[in-house]
Coordinates of C-alpha atoms in Angstrom, one line a residue:
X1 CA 94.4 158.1 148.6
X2 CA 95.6 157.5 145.1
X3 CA 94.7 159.8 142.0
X4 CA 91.9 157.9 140.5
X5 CA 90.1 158.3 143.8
X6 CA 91.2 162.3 144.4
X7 CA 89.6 162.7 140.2
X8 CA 86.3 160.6 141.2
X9 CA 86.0 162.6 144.3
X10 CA 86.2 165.6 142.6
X11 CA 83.8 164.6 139.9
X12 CA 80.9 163.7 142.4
X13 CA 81.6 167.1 144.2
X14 CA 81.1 168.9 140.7
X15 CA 78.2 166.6 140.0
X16 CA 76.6 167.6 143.3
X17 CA 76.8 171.7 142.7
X18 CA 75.7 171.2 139.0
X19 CA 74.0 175.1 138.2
X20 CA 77.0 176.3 139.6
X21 CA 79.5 174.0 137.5
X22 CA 77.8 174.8 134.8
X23 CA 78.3 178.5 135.4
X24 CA 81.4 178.2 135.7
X25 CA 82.7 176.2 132.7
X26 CA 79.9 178.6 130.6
X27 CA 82.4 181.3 131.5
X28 CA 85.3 179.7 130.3
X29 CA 83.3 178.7 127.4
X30 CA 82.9 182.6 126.2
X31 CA 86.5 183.5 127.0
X32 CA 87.9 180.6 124.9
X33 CA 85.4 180.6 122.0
X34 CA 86.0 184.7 121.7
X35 CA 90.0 184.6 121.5
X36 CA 88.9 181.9 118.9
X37 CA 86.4 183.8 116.7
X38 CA 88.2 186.8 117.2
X39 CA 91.6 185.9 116.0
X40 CA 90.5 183.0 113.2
X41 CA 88.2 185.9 111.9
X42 CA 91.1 188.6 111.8
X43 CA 93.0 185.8 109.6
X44 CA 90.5 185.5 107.7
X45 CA 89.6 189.2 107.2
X46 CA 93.9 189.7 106.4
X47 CA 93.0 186.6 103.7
X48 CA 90.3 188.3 101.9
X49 CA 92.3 191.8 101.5
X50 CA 95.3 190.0 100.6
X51 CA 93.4 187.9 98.0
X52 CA 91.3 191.1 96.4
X53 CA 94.6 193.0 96.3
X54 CA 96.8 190.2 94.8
X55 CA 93.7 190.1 92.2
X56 CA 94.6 193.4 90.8
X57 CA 98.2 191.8 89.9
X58 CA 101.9 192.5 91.4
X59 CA 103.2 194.9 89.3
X60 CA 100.8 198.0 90.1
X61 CA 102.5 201.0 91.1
X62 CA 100.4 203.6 92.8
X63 CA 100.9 207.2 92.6
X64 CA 98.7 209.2 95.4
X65 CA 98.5 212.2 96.6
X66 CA 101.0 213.7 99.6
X67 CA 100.7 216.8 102.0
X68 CA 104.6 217.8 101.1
X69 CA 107.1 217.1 104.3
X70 CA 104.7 215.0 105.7
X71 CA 104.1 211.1 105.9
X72 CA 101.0 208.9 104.8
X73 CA 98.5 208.8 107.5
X74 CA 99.3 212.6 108.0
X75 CA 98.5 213.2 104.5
X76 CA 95.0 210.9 105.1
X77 CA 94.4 213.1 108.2
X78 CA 95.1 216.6 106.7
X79 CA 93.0 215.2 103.4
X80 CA 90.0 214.7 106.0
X81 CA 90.3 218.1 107.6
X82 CA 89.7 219.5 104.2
X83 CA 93.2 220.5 102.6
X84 CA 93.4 219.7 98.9
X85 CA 96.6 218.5 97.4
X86 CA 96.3 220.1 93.6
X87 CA 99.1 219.3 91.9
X88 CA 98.5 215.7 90.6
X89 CA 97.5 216.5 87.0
X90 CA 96.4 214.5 83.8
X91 CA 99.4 216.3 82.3
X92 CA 101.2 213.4 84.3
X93 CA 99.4 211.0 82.7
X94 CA 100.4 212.1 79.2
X95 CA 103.6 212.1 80.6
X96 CA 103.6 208.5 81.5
X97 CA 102.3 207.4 78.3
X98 CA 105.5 208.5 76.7
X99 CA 106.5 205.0 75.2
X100 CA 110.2 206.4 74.7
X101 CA 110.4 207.5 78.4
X102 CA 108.6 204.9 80.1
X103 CA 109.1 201.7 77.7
X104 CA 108.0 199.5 80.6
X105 CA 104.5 201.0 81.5
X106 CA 101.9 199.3 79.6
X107 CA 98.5 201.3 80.8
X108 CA 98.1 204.2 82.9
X109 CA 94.4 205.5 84.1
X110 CA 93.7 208.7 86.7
X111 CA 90.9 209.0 89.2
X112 CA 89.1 212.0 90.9
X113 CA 85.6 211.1 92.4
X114 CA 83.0 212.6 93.6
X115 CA 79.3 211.9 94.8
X116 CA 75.9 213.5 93.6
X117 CA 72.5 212.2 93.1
X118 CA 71.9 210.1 89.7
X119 CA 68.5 209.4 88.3
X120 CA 66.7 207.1 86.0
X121 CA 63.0 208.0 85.3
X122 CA 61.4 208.6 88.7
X123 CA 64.4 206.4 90.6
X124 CA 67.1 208.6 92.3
X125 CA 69.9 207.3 94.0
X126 CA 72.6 209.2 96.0
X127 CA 75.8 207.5 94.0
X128 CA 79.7 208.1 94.0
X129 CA 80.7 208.8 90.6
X130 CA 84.2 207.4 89.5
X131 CA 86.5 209.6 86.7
X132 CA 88.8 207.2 85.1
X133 CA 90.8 207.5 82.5
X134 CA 90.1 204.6 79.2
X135 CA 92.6 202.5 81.0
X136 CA 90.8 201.7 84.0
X137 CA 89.6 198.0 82.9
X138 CA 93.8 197.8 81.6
X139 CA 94.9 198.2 85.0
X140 CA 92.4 197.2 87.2
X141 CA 92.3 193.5 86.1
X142 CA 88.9 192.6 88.3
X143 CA 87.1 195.3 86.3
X144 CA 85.3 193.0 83.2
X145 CA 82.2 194.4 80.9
X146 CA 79.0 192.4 81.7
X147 CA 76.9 194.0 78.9
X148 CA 78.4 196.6 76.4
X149 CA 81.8 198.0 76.3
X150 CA 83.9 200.9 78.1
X151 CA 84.3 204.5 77.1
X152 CA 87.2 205.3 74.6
X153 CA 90.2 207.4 74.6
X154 CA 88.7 209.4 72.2
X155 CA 85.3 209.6 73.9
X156 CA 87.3 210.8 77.1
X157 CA 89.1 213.6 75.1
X158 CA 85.8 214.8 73.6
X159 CA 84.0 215.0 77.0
X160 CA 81.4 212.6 76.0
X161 CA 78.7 212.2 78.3
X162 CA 78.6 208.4 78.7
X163 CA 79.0 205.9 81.9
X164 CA 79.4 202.2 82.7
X165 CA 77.7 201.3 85.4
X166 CA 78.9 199.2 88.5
X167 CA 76.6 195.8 88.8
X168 CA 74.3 196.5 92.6
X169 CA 74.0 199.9 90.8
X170 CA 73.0 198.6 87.0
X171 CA 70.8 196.3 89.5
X172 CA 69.2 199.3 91.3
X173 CA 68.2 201.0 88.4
X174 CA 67.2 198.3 86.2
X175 CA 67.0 195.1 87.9
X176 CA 66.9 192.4 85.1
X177 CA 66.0 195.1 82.2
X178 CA 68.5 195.9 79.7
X179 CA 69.9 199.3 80.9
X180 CA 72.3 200.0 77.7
X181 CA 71.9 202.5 75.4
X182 CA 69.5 204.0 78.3
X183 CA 70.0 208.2 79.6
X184 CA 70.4 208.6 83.3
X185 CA 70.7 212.1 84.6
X186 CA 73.3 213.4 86.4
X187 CA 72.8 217.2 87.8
X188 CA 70.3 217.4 85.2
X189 CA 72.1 216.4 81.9
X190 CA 71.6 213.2 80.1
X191 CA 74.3 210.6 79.9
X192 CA 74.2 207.6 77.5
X193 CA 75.0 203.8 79.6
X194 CA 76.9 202.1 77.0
X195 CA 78.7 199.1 79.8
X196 CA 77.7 197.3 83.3
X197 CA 81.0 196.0 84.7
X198 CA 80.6 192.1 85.8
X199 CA 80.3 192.1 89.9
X200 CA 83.9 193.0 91.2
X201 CA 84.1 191.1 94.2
X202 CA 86.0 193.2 96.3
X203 CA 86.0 195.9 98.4
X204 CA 88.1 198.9 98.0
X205 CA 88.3 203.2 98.8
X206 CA 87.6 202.6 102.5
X207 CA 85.0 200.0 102.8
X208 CA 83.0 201.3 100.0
X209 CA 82.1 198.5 97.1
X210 CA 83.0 199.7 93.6
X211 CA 80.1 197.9 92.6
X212 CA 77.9 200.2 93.1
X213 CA 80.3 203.3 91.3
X214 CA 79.3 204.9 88.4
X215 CA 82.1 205.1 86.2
X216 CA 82.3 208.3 83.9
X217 CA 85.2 209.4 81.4
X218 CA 88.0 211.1 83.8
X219 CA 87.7 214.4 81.9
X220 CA 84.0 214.4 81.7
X221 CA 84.1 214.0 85.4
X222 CA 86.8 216.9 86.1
X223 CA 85.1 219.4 83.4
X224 CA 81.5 218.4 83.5
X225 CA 81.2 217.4 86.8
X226 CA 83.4 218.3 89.8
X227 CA 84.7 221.8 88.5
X228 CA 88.5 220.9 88.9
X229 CA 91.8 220.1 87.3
X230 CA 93.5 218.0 89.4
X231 CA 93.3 213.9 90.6
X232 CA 93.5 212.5 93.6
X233 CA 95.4 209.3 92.2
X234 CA 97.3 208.0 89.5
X235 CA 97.9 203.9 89.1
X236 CA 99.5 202.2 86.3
X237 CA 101.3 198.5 85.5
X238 CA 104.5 197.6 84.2
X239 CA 105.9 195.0 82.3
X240 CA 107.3 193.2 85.0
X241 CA 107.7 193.4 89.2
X242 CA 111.9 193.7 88.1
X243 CA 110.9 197.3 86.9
X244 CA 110.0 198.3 89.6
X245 CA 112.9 200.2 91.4
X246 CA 113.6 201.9 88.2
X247 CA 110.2 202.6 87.6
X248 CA 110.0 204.1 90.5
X249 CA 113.1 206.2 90.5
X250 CA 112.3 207.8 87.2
X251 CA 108.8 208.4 87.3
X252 CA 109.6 210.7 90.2
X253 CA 112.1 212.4 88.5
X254 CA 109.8 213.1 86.0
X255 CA 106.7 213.8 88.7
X256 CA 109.7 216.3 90.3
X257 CA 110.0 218.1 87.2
X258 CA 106.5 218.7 86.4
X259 CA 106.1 219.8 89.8
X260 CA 109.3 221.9 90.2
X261 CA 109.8 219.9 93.1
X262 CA 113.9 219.7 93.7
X263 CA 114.1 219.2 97.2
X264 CA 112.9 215.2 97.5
X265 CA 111.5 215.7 101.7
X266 CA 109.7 218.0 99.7
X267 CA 107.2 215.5 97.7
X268 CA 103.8 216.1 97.0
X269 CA 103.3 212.7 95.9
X270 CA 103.9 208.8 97.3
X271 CA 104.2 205.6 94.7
X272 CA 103.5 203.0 96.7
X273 CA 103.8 198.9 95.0
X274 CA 101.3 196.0 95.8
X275 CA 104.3 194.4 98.0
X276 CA 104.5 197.6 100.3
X277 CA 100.6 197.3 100.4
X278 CA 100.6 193.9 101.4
X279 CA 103.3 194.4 104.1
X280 CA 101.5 197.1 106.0
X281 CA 98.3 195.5 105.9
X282 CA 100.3 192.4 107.5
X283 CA 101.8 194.8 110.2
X284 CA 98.1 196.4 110.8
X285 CA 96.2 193.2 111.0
X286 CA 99.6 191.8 113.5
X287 CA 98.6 194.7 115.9
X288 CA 95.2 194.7 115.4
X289 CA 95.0 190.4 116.1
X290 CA 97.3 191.2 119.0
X291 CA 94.4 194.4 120.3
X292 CA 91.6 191.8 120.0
X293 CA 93.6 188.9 121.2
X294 CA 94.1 190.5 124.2
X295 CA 90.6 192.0 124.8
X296 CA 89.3 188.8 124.3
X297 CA 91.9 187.0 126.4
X298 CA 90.4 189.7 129.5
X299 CA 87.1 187.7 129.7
X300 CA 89.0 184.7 130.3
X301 CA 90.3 186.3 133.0
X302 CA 87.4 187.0 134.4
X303 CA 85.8 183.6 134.0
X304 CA 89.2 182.6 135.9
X305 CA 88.3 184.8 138.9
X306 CA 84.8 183.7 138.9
X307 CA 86.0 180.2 139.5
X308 CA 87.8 181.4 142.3
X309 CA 85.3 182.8 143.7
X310 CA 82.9 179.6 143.4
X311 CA 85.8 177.2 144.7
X312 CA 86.4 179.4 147.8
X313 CA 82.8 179.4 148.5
X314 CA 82.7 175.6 147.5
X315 CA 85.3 175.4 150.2
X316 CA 83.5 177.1 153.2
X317 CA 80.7 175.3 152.6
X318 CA 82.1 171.8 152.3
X319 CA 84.3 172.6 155.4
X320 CA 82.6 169.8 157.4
X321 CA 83.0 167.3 154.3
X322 CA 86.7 168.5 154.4
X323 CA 87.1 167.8 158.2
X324 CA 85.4 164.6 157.9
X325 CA 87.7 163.2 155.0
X326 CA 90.7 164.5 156.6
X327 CA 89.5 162.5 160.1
X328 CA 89.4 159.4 158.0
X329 CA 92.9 159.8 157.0
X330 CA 92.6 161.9 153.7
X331 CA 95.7 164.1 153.9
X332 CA 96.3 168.0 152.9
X333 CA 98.1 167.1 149.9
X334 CA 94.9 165.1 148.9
X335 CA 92.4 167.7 149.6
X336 CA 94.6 170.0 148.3
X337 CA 95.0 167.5 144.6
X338 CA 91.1 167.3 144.8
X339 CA 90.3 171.3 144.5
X340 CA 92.8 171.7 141.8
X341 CA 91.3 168.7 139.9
X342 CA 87.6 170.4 140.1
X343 CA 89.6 173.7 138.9
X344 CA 91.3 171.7 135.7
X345 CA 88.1 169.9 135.3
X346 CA 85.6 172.7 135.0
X347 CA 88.7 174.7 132.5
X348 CA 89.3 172.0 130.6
X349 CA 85.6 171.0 129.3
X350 CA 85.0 174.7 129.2
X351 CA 88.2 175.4 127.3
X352 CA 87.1 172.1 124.8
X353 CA 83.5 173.2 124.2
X354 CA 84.9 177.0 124.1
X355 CA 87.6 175.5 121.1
X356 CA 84.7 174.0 119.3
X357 CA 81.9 176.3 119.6
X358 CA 85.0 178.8 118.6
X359 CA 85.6 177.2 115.2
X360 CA 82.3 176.3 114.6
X361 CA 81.0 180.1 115.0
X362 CA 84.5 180.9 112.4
X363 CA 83.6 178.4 110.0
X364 CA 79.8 180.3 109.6
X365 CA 81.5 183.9 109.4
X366 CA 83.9 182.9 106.8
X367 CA 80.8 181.2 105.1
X368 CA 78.2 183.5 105.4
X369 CA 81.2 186.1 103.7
X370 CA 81.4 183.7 100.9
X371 CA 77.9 183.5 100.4
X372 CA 77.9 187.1 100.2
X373 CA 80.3 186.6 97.0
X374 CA 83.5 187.8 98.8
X375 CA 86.6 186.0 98.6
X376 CA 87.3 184.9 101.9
X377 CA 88.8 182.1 103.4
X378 CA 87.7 179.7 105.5
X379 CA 90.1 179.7 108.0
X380 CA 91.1 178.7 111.8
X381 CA 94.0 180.2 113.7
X382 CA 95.1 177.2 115.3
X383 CA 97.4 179.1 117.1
X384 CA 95.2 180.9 118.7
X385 CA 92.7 177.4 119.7
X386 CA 96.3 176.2 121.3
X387 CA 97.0 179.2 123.2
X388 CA 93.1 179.8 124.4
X389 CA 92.9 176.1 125.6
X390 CA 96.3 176.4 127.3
X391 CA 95.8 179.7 129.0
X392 CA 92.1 178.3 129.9
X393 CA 94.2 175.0 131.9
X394 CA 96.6 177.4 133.0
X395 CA 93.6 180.2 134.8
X396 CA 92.2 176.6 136.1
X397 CA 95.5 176.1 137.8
X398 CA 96.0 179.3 139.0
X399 CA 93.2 180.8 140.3
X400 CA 92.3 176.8 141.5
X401 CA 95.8 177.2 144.1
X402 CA 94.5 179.6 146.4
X403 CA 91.1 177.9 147.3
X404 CA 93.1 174.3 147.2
X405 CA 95.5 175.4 149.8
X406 CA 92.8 177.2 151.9
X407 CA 90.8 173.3 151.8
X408 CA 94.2 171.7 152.6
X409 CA 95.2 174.1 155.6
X410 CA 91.6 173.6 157.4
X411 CA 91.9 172.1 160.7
X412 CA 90.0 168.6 160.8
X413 CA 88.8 169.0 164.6
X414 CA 87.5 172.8 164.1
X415 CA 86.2 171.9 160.2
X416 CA 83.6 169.2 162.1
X417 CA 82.3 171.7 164.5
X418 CA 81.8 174.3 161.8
X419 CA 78.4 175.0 161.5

């Protein structure tokens, strides 16, 4: 029997068990399409942080906070058990601004936040208040007035109660009124909005959107506010990205010094560049794809047993057909080509509608994300689509052998008197 034969063969047989064809590829069609969405929409989730942190510019050094002897993600564990790391002071901000030190630093802001409830008339809202020095809008290039202007220097050294607003929270309050020059109340004293910053885009601290921060002179916040003398983090920029191995170097000499810090293991602060940012987001989002990749690639494993376990019933129930075609000359090999045909069939349409109901269901999350004003790309791993559709042909051939060989192996004479 030649193979045009053996592939219309197996088409009529799949055409006569239609609901359980279509079961079948529907299975395939879920394992495929999730590798798909799964992996194009990690790509595209690495795009959008890589584009909002590339939006604050390359040559941002950041100086955080570090549990001394220990390494980042202990620090961000001990931090969330509660230990405070007090030695970060705005006494190493002054010390950065020394042009004759640090000729290459151009603007240096600190941060210490907290959260409270802030009120406008009879409107409260539960809202994280953000101290930052003058500089913030200098070194955080996304952060652009809307309405008004930003605090001062010399309003931050004279604790003056006034705040810029973050856009969703200007929006909150105020909708499409004019909200400068307005008093807001935070624990019950009165401070002036003089600025809404334009919407930032991005998302940053965690998960939380800055849009909807309050943003409140640094030592306002540490005095007024929070009842403390120490930051949590200190960022700045430099002239240039060739700065920054020297910048580094000497700023934590000076950091040391101010610290009376003189064994280096000893550090009870981490500067960390955009570059080094950008690489371990890379290497989290590589493990992470690979996490989900595989979890995904486990229900295509499952759709390849379930075809298994319909060809092997498919087989004891066409044992008479089999018997019958094999009395009329058929051989094994050809029963055998004909079961591993339905197999490719039913994984290759599945793996092809799985592909494209895979990039169709990416293109709508990368959308829907944009029409939500982030910055996220529409993309496709089409590595992923090649390696789904191949592994989805490969299951088919597979777990399509056993049942094949089972059909080829049957005895014509006892396959005809099988009841």
């Amino acid at each position: 029997m030649n193979k045009i034969s053996i592939l219309k063969q197996s088409i009529i047989a799949l055409k006569l068990n239609k609901l359980r064809s279509f079961f079948s590829i529907l299975g395939i069609v879920i394992g495929v399409a999730s590798v798909v969405i799964i992996l194009s929409v990690g790509q595209g989730l690495k795009g959008f942080v890589t584009n909002e942190i590339e939006a604050f510019g390359p040559n941002i050094l950041d100086i955080a906070i570090k549990v001394p002897g220990d390494n980042q993600m202990g620090t961000i564990v001990s931090v969330a058990k509660g230990i405070k790391i007090t030695t970060l002071k705005t006494d190493d901000i002054k010390a950065l601004k020394n042009k004759q030190r640090f000729p290459y630093i151009e603007a240096v802001y600190g941060q210490a936040f907290g959260q409270d409830w802030v009120a406008y008339k009879n409107n409260e809202k539960r809202t994280i208040f953000y101290g930052a020095s003058a500089d913030f809008p200098l070194v955080i290039k996304t952060a652009k007035i809307d309405k008004g202007r930003f605090y001062t220097d010399s309003e931050e050294k004279s604790l003056a109660r006034v705040v810029v607003l973050g856009n969703n929270l200007a929006n909150h309050f105020f909708k499409k009124n004019n909200p400068l020059e307005k008093k807001i109340k935070i624990k019950g004293q009165n401070y002036e909005i003089i600025g809404v910053l334009k919407p930032m885009g991005g998302i940053a601290m965690g998960g939380i959107d800055m849009n909807d921060f309050l943003y409140i002179p640094l030592e306002t916040a540490l005095k007024q506010i929070l009842g403390i003398n120490y930051l949590t983090e200190i960022a700045l920029t430099i002239k240039d990205e060739t700065y920054s191995a020297r910048a580094i170097k000497e700023i934590s000499r000076m950091l040391r010094q101010n610290h009376n810090i003189i064994d280096p293991s000893k550090d009870d602060f981490q500067i960390t560049t955009m570059e080094e940012i950008l690489n371990q987001i890379n290497e989290i989002s590589y493990v992470l794809n690979l996490l989900l990749g595989f979890l995904a690639a486990i229900s295509l494993l499952v759709g390849g047993v379930g075809i298994m376990n319909i060809m092997l019933v498919n087989v004891t129930e066409r044992t008479k057909e089999i018997g019958l075609r094999k009395s009329l000359g058929a051989s094994s090999r050809d029963i055998l080509g004909q079961f591993l045909i339905e197999g490719l069939i039913i994984t290759g349409v599945g793996g092809l509608i799985g592909t494209l109901t895979g990039i169709l269901f990416s293109f709508l999350i990368g959308f829907g994300a944009q029409q939500q004003g982030l910055t996220w790309p529409l993309t496709i791993s089409w590595l992923a689509v090649s390696i789904a559709f191949l592994i989805a042909v490969i299951i088919g051939l597979v777990f399509g052998i056993y049942p094949a060989k089972k059909a080829a192996k049957l005895n014509p004479i006892k396959a005809l008197k099988h009841e």
